[in-house]
Structure formats: structure tokens, C-alpha cells
PDB file of C-alpha atoms and ligand atoms in Angstrom:
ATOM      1  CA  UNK A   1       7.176 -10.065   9.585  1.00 50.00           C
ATOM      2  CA  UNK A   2       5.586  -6.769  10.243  1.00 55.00           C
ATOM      3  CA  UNK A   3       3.773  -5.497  13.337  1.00 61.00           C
ATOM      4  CA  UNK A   4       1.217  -3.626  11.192  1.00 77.00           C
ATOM      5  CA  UNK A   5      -2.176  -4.648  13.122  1.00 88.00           C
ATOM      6  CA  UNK A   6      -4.435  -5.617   9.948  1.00 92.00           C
ATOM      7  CA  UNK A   7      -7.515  -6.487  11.736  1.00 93.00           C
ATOM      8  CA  UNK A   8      -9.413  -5.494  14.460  1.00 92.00           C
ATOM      9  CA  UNK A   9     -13.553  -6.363  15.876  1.00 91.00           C
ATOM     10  CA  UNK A  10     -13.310  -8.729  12.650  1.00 90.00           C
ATOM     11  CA  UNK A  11     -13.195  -5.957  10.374  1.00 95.00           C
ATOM     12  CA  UNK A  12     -10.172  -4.481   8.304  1.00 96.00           C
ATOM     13  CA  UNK A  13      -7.613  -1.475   8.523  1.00 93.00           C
ATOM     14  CA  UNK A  14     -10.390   0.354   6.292  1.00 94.00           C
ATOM     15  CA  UNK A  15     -13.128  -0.771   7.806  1.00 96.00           C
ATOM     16  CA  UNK A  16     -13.949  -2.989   5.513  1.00 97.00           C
ATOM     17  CA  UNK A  17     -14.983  -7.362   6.406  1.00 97.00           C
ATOM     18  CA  UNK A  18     -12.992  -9.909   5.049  1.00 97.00           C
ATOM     19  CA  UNK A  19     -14.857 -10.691   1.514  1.00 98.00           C
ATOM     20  CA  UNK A  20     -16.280  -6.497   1.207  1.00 98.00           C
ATOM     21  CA  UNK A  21     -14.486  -4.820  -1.994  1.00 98.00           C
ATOM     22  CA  UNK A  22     -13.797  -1.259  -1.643  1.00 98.00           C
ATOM     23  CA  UNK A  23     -16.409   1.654  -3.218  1.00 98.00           C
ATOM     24  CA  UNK A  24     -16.544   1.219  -6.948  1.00 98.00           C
ATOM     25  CA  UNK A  25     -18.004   3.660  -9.406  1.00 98.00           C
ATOM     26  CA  UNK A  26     -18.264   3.083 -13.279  1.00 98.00           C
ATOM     27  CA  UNK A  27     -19.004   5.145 -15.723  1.00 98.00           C
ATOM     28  CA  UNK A  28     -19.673   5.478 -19.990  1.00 98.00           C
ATOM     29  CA  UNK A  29     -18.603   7.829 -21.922  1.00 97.00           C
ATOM     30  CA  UNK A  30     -16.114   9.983 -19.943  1.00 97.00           C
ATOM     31  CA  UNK A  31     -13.810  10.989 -22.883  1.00 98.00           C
ATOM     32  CA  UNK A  32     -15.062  13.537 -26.388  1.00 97.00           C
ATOM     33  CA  UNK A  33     -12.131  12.317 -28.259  1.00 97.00           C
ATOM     34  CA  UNK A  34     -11.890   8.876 -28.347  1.00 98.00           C
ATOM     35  CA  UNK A  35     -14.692   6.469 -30.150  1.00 98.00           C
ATOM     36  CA  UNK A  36     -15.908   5.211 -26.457  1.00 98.00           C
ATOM     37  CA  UNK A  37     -14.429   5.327 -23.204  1.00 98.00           C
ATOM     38  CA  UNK A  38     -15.190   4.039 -19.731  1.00 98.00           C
ATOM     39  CA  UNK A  39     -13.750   5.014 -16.032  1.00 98.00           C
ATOM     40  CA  UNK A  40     -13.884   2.657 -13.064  1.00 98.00           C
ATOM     41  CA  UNK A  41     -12.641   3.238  -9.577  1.00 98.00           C
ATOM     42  CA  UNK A  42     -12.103   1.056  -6.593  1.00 98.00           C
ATOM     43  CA  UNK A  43     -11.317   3.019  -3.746  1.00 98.00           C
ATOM     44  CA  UNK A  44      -8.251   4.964  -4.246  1.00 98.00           C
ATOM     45  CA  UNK A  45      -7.039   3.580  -7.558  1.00 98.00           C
ATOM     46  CA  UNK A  46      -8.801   4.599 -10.605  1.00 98.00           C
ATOM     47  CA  UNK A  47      -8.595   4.063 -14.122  1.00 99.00           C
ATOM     48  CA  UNK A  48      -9.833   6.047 -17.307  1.00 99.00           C
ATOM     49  CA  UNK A  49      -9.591   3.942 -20.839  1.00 99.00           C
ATOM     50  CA  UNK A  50     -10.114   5.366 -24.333  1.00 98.00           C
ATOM     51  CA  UNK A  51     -11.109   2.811 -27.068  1.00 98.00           C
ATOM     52  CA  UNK A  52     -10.118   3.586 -30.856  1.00 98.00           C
ATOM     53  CA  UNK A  53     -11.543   1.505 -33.879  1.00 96.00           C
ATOM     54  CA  UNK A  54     -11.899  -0.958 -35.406  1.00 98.00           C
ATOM     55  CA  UNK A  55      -9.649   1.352 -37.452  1.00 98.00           C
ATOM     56  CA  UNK A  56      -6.555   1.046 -40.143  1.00 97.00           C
ATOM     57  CA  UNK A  57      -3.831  -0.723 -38.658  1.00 97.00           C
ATOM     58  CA  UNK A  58      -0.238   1.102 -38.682  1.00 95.00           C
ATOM     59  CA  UNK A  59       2.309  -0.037 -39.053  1.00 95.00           C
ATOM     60  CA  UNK A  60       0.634  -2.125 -41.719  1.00 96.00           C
ATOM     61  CA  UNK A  61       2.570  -5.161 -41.712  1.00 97.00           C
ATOM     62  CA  UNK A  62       0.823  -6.132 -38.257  1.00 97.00           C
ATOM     63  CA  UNK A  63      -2.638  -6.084 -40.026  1.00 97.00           C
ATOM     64  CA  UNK A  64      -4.662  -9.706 -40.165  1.00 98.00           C
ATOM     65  CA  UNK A  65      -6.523 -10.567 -43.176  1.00 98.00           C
ATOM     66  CA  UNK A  66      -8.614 -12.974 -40.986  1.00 98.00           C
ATOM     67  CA  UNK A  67      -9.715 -10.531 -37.725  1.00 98.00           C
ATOM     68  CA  UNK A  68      -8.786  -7.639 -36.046  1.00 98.00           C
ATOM     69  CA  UNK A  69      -6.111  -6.935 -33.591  1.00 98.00           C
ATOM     70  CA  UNK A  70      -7.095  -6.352 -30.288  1.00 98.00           C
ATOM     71  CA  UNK A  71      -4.355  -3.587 -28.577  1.00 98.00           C
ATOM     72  CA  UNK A  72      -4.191  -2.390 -25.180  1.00 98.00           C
ATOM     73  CA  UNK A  73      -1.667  -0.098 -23.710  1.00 98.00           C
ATOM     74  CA  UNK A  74      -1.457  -0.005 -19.903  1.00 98.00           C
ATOM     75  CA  UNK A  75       0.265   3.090 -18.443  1.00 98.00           C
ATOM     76  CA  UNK A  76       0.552   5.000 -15.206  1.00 98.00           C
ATOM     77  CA  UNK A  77       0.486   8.632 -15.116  1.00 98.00           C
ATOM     78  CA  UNK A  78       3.818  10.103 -13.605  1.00 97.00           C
ATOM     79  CA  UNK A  79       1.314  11.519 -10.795  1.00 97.00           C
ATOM     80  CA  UNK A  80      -0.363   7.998  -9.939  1.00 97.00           C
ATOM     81  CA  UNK A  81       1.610   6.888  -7.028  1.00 96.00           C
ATOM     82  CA  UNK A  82       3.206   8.856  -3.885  1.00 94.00           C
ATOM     83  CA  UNK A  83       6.730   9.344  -5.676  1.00 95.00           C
ATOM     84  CA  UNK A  84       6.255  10.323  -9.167  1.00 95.00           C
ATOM     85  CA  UNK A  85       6.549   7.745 -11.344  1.00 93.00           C
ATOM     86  CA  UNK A  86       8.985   7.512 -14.327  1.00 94.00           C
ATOM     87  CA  UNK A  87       6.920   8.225 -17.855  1.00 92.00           C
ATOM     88  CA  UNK A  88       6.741   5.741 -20.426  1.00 92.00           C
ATOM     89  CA  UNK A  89       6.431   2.168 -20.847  1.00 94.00           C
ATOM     90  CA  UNK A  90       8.541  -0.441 -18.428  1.00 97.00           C
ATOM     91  CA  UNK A  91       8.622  -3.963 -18.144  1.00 97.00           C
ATOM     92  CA  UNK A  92       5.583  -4.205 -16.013  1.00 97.00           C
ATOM     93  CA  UNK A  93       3.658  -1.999 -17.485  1.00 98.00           C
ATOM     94  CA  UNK A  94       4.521  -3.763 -21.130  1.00 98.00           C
ATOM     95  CA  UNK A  95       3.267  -7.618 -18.871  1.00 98.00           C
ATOM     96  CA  UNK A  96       0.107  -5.711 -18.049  1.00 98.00           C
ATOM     97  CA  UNK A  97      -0.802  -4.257 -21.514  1.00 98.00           C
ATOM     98  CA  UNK A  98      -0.423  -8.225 -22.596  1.00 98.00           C
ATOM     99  CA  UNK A  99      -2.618 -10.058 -20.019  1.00 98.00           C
ATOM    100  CA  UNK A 100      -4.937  -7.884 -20.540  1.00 98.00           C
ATOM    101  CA  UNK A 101      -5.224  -7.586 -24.245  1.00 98.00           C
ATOM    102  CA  UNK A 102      -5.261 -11.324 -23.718  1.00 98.00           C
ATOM    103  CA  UNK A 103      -8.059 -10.997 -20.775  1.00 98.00           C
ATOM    104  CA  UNK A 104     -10.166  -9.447 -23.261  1.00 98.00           C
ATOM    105  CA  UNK A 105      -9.790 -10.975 -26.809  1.00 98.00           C
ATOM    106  CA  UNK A 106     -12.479 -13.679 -25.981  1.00 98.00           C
ATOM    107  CA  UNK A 107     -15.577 -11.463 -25.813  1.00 98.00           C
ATOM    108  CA  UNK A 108     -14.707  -9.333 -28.631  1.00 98.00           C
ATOM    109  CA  UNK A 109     -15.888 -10.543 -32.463  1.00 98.00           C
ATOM    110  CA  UNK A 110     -12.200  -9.818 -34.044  1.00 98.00           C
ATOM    111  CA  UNK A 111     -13.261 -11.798 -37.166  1.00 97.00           C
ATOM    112  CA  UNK A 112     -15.691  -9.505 -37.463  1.00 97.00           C
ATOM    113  CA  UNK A 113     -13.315  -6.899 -38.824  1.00 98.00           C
ATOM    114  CA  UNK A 114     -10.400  -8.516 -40.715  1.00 98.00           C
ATOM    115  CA  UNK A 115      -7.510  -5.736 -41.062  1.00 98.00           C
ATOM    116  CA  UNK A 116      -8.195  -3.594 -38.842  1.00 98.00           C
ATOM    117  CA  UNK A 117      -6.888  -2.642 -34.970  1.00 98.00           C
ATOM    118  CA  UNK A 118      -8.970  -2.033 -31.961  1.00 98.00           C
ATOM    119  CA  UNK A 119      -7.200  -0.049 -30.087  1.00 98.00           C
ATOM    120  CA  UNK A 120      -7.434   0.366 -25.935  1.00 98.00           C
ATOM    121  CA  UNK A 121      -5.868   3.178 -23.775  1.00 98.00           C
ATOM    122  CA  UNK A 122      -5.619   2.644 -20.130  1.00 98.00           C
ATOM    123  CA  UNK A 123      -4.638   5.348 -17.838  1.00 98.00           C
ATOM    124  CA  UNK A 124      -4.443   4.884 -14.345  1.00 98.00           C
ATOM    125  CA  UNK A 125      -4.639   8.145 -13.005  1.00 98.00           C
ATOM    126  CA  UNK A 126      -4.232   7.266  -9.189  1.00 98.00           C
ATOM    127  CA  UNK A 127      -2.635   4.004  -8.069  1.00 98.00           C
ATOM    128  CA  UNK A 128      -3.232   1.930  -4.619  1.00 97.00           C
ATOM    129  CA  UNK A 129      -3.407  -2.143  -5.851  1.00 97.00           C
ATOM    130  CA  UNK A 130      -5.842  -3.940  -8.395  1.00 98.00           C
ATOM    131  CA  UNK A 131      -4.455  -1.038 -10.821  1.00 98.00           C
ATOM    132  CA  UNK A 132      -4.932  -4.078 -13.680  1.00 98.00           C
ATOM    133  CA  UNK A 133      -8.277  -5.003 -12.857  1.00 98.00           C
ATOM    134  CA  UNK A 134      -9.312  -1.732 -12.586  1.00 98.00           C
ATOM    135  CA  UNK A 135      -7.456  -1.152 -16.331  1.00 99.00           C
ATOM    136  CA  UNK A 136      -9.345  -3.943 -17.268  1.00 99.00           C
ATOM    137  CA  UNK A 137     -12.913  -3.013 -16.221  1.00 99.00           C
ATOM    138  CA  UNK A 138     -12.580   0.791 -17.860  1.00 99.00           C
ATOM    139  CA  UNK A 139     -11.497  -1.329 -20.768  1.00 99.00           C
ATOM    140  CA  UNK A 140     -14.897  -3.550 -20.823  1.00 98.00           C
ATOM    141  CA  UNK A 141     -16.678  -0.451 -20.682  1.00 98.00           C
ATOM    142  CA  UNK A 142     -14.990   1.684 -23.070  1.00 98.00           C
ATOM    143  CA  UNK A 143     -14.740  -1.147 -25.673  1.00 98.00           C
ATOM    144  CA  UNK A 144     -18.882  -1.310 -25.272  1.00 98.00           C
ATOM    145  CA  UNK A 145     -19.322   2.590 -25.161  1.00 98.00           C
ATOM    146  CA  UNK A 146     -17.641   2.305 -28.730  1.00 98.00           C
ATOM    147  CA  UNK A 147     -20.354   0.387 -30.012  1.00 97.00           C
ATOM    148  CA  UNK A 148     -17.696  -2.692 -30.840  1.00 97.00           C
ATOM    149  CA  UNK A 149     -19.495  -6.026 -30.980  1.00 97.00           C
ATOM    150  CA  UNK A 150     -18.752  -7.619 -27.897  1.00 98.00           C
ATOM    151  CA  UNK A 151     -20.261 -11.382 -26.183  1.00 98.00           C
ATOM    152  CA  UNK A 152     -20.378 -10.081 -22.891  1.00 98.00           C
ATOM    153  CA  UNK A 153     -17.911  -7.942 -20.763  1.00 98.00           C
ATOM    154  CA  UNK A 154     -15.107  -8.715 -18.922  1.00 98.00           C
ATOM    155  CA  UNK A 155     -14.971  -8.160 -14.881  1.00 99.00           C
ATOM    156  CA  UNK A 156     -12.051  -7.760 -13.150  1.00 98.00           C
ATOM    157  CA  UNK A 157     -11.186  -7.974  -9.775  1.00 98.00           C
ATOM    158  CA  UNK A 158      -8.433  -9.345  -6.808  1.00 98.00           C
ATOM    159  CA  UNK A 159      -8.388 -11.719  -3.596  1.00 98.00           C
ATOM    160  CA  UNK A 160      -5.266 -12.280  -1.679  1.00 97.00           C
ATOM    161  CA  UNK A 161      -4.333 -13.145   1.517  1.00 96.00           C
ATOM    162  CA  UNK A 162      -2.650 -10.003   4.359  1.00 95.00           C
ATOM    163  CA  UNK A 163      -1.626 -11.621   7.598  1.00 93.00           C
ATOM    164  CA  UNK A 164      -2.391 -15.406   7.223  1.00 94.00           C
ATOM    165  CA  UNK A 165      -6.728 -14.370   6.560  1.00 95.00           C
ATOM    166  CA  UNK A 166      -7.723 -14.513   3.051  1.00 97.00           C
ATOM    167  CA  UNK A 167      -9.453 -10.909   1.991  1.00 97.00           C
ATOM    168  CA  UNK A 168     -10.909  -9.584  -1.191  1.00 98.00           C
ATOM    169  CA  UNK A 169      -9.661  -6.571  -2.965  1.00 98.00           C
ATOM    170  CA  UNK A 170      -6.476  -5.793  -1.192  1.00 96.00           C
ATOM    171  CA  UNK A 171      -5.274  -1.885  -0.599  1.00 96.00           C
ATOM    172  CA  UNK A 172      -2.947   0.359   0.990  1.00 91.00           C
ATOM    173  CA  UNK A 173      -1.052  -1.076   3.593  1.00 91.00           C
ATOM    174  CA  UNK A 174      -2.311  -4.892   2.762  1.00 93.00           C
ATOM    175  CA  UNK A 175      -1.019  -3.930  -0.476  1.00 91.00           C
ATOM    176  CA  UNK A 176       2.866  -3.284   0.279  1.00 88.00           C
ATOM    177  CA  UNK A 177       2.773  -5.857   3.268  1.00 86.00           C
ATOM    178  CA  UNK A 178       0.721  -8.360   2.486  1.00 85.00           C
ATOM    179  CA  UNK A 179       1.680 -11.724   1.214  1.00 92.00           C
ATOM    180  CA  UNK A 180      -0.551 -13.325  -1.216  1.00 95.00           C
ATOM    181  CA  UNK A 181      -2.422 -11.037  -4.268  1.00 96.00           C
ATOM    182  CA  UNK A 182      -4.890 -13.237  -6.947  1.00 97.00           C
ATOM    183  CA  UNK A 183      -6.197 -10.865  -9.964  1.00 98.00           C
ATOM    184  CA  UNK A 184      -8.735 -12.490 -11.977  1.00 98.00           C
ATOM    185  CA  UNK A 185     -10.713 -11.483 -14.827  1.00 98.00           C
ATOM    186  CA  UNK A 186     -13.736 -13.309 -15.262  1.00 98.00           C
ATOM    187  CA  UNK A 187     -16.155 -13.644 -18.326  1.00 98.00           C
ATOM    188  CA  UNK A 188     -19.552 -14.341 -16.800  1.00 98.00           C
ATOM    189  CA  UNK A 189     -21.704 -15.783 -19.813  1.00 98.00           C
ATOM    190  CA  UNK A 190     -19.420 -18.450 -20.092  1.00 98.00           C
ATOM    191  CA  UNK A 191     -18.223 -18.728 -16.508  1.00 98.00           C
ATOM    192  CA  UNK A 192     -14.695 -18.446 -17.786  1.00 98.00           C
ATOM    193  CA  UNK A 193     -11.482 -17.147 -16.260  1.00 98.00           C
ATOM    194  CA  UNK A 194      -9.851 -15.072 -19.045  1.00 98.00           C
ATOM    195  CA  UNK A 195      -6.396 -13.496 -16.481  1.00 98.00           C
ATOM    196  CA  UNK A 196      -5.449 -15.395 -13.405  1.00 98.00           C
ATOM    197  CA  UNK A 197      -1.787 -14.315 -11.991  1.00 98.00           C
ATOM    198  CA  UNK A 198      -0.911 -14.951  -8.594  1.00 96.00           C
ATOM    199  CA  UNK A 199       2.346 -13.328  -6.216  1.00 91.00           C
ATOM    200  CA  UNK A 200       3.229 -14.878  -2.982  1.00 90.00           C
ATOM    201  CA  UNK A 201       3.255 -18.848  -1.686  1.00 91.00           C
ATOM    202  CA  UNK A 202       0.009 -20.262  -0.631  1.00 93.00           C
ATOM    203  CA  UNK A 203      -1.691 -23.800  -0.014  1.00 95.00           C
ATOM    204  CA  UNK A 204      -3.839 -25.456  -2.818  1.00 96.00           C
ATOM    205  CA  UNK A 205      -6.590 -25.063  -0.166  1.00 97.00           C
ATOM    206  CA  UNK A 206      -6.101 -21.720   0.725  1.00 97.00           C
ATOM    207  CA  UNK A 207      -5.425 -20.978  -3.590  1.00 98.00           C
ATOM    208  CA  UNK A 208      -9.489 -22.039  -4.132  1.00 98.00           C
ATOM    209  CA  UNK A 209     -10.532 -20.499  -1.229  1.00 98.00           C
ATOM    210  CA  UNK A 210      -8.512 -17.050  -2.349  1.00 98.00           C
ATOM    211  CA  UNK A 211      -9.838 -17.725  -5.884  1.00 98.00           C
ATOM    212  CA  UNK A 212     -13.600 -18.182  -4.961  1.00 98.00           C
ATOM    213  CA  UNK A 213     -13.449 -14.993  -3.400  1.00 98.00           C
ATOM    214  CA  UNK A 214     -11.387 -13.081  -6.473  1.00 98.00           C
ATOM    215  CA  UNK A 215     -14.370 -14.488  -8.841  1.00 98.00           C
ATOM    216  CA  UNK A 216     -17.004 -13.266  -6.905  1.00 98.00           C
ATOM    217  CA  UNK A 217     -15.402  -9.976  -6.223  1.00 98.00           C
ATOM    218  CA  UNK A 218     -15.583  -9.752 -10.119  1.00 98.00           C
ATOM    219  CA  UNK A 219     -19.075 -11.062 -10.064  1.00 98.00           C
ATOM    220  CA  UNK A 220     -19.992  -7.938  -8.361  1.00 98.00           C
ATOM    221  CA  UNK A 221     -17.844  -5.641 -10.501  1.00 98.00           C
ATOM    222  CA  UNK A 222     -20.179  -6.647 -13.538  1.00 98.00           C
ATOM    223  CA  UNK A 223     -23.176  -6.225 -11.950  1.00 98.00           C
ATOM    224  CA  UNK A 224     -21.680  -2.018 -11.332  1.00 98.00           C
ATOM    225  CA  UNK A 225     -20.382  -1.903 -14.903  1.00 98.00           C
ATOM    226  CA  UNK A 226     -23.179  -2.494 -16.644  1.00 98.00           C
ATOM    227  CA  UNK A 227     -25.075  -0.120 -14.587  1.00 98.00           C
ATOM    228  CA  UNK A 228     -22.725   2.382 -16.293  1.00 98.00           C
ATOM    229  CA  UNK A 229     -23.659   1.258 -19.502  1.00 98.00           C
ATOM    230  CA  UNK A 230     -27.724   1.475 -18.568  1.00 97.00           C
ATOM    231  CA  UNK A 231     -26.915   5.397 -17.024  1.00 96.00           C
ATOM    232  CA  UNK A 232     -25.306   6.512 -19.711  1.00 93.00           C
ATOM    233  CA  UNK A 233     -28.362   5.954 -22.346  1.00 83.00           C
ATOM    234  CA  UNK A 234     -30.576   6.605 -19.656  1.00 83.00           C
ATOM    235  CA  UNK A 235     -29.183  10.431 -19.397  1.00 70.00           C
ATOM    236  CA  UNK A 236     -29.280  10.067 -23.092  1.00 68.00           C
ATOM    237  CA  UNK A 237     -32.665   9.699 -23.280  1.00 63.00           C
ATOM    238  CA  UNK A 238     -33.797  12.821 -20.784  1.00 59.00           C
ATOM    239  CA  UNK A 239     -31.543  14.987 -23.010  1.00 57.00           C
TER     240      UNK A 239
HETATM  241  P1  ADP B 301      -1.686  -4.090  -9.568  1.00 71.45           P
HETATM  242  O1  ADP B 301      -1.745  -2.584  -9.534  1.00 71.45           O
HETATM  243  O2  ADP B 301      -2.452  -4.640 -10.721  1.00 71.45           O
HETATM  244  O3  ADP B 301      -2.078  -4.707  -8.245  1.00 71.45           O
HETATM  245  P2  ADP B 301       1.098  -4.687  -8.913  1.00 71.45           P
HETATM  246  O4  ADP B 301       0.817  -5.811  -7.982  1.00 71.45           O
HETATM  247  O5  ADP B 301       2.294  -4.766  -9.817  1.00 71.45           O
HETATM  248  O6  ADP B 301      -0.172  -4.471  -9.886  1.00 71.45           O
HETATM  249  O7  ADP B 301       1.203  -3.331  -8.137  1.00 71.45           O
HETATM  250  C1  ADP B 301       0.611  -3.137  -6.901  1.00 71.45           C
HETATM  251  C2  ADP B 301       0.595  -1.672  -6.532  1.00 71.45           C
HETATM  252  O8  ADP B 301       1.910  -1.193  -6.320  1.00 71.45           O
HETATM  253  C3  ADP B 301       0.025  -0.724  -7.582  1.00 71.45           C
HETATM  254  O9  ADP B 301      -1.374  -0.725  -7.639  1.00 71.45           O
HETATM  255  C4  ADP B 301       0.574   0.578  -7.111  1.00 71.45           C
HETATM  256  O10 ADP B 301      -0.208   1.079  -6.035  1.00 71.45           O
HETATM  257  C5  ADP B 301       1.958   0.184  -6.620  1.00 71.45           C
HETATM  258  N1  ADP B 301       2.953   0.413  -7.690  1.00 71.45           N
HETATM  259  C6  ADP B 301       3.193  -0.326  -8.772  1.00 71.45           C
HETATM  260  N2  ADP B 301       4.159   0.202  -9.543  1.00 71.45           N
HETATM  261  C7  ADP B 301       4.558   1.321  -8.909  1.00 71.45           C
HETATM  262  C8  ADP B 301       5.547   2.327  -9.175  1.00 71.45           C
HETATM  263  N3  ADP B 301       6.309   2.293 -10.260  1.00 71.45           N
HETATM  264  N4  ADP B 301       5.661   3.317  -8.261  1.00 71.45           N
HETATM  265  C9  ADP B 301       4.915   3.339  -7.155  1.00 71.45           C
HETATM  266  N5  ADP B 301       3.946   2.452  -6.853  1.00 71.45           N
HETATM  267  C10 ADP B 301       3.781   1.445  -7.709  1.00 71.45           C
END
């Protein structure tokens, strides 16, 4: 147990209520070099992603003659988190680049574009929780700023639960001492969960309760990141 006081006047460490996720900011187009690209922040963690193709897959031997193959590669920069971290891919980051190529697949029209890859870069350039969802929401954007077919986007966000109260969007302290964390990505056409993961013991009761909240975090998350879509033609359109 910790002695960490999480709460106080009903309000949390940062200020924050219970069900309030921290201040996000989205936006198109951030990158020259890549085919589209999208940034998202949620507080202090933010995340850049570059999107290449639908392009010639390499090594060839990977390339589908029925639809394209969807890649993203999750990675922290070295200067991300308060001791540098050690370059290059690691076991979680290799379980992240997978849930959320998998978190994405359904909106995107692979068949579309038999042999070829779509390929997704996520940075996270500063880490402090929800560094997936906020991977996953530059992704949505980047993937749409490329101009690639896509059903609908996918939103990303967490719910958890920091000393016995369920919150939304845990960070910073909650984060290292807190004992439940529920990222979901949600696909809101269709009303579908696309990544649910879950660390930490909790109550089928309390599990729906910490899941409602996750899903309508991500409800809101849509709502900003296709504002960043609108701005970005919008400024097009005054230049
Ligand atoms: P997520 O970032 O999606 O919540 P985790 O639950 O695995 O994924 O990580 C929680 C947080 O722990 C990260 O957002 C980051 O702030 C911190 N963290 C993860 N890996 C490292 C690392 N190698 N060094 C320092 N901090 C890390």
C-alpha cells in the first residue's frame, strides 16, 4: 500500500474529477517526409506517427496477393521517460506494435490494395501512461492524412482504477501506483472494441464500470481527432 494521497475536495492529484481526461491536442500533417502523419497528446505523453503507402512490400515474401499488410512499429525515443530509455525494439514495445496493428486493421480497406504494405511509425516522444492509445490515435490520423481509404477512425483511450475509485485516463503518480489500467480502442461507426488489455485484479462490476468509462474517454478522443483532420484543410484552404 502506498500513502500517496490521490484525492482530495473530490478532485484528483492533477486537478482533474474522476471521469475528466487530461488536455488533448491533435493535429494533421505534422511530418514533410512521410505520405501523412498525425500527432496527438494527452497531457504529458505525446505521440508523433508517420504513415508510408500503400507501397511495395520488402522483404517480398511477406506480400498478400489478396490485401495489403497493415504495419505498425511502436517505439519510444531514448529521451521519452525520466531515465533514458534503451534504443530499439523490446518485448513490450514489439506487444504494442501488434495490438495495435491489430486495433486498426478493421477500418482500413486492405483488399483494396493487394501486395502492397501500409506502413505506420509511432514515436512517442514523451512518455507518462496511455503511451499506446496515444500511438494509436496519431496512427488514425496519420493513416487519414495519407489519403488511405479508411471506414472510420480508430479512438483510443484508458480507464483504470488508483486507490480503490475508478478514474479515466490515468497519469503520473496513478500511473506507477495505481492498481487497475483498461486501454481500449474503440471504432465508433460500428460501436466496436478493436484493443481491450487490462493489468491489475478487479470485480466484474467494477471491470464494466472501468470499461464504460475507457469507451467514453475514447468517445471524446474522436470527437478532437477529427477536428484535426477539419483544421488541417481548413488552413489549406486560406493558403
Ligand atoms: P502505456 O504507456 O500504453 O500505458 P504501459 O502500461 O506498459 O503502457 O506503460 C505505462 C507507462 O510506464 C508508460 O506510459 C511510461 O510512462 C512508463 N514506461 C513504460 N516503459 C518504460 C521504460 N522502459 N522506461 C521508463 N518508463 C517506462
Amino acid at each position: 500500500m502506498t500513502d500517496i494521497e490521490f484525492f482530495k475536495d473530490g478532485k484528483r492529484i492533477d486537478g482533474r474529477t474522476y471521469d475528466q481526461l487530461r488536455p488533448m491536442e491533435a493535429k494533421a500533417g505534422v511530418l514533410k517526409n512521410a505520405d501523412g502523419s498525425g500527432y496527438f497528446r494527452f497531457g504529458n505523453t505525446i505521440a508523433i506517427a508517420g504513415v508510408y503507402g500503400p507501397r511495395e512490400v520488402h522483404p517480398k515474401h511477406l506480400e498478400n496477393p489478396k490485401e495489403a499488410i497493415l504495419r505498425c512499429t511502436y517505439s519510444m525515443a531514448s529521451f521519452s521517460t525520466t531515465e533514458r530509455k534503451r534504443p530499439g525494439p523490446d518485448r513490450r514495445s514489439i506487444e504494442i506494435s501488434k495490438v495495435t496493428t491489430e486495433a486498426i486493421k478493421p477500418v482500413l480497406f486492405l483488399e483494396e490494395f493487394p501486395r502492397t504494405s501500409i506502413d505506420v511509425y509511432i514515436e512517442i516522444i514523451q512518455a507518462d501512461a496511455s503511451t499506446r492509445c496515444a500511438g494509436i490515435n496519431a496512427a488514425s490520423i496519420a493513416l487519414a492524412d495519407a489519403g488511405i481509404p479508411m471506414r472510420d477512425l480508430v479512438a483510443s483511450a484508458s480507464a483504470g482504477k488508483v486507490a480503490g475509485e475508478i478514474v479515466l485516463d490515468i497519469a503520473g503518480k496513478e500511473d506507477t501506483e495505481g492498481e487497475v489500467d483498461l486501454p481500449v480502442a474503440y471504432y465508433p461507426k460500428k460501436n466496436l472494441v478493436t484493443l481491450l488489455q487490462m493489468d491489475g485484479k478487479v470485480s466484474f462490476e467494477e471491470f464494466e464500470k472501468i470499461f464504460d468509462l475507457a469507451v467514453n474517454g475514447a468517445k471524446k478522443v474522436y470527437e478532437v481527432q477529427k477536428k484535426a483532420l477539419k483544421d488541417k484543410y481548413k488552413e489549406e484552404v486560406v493558403e
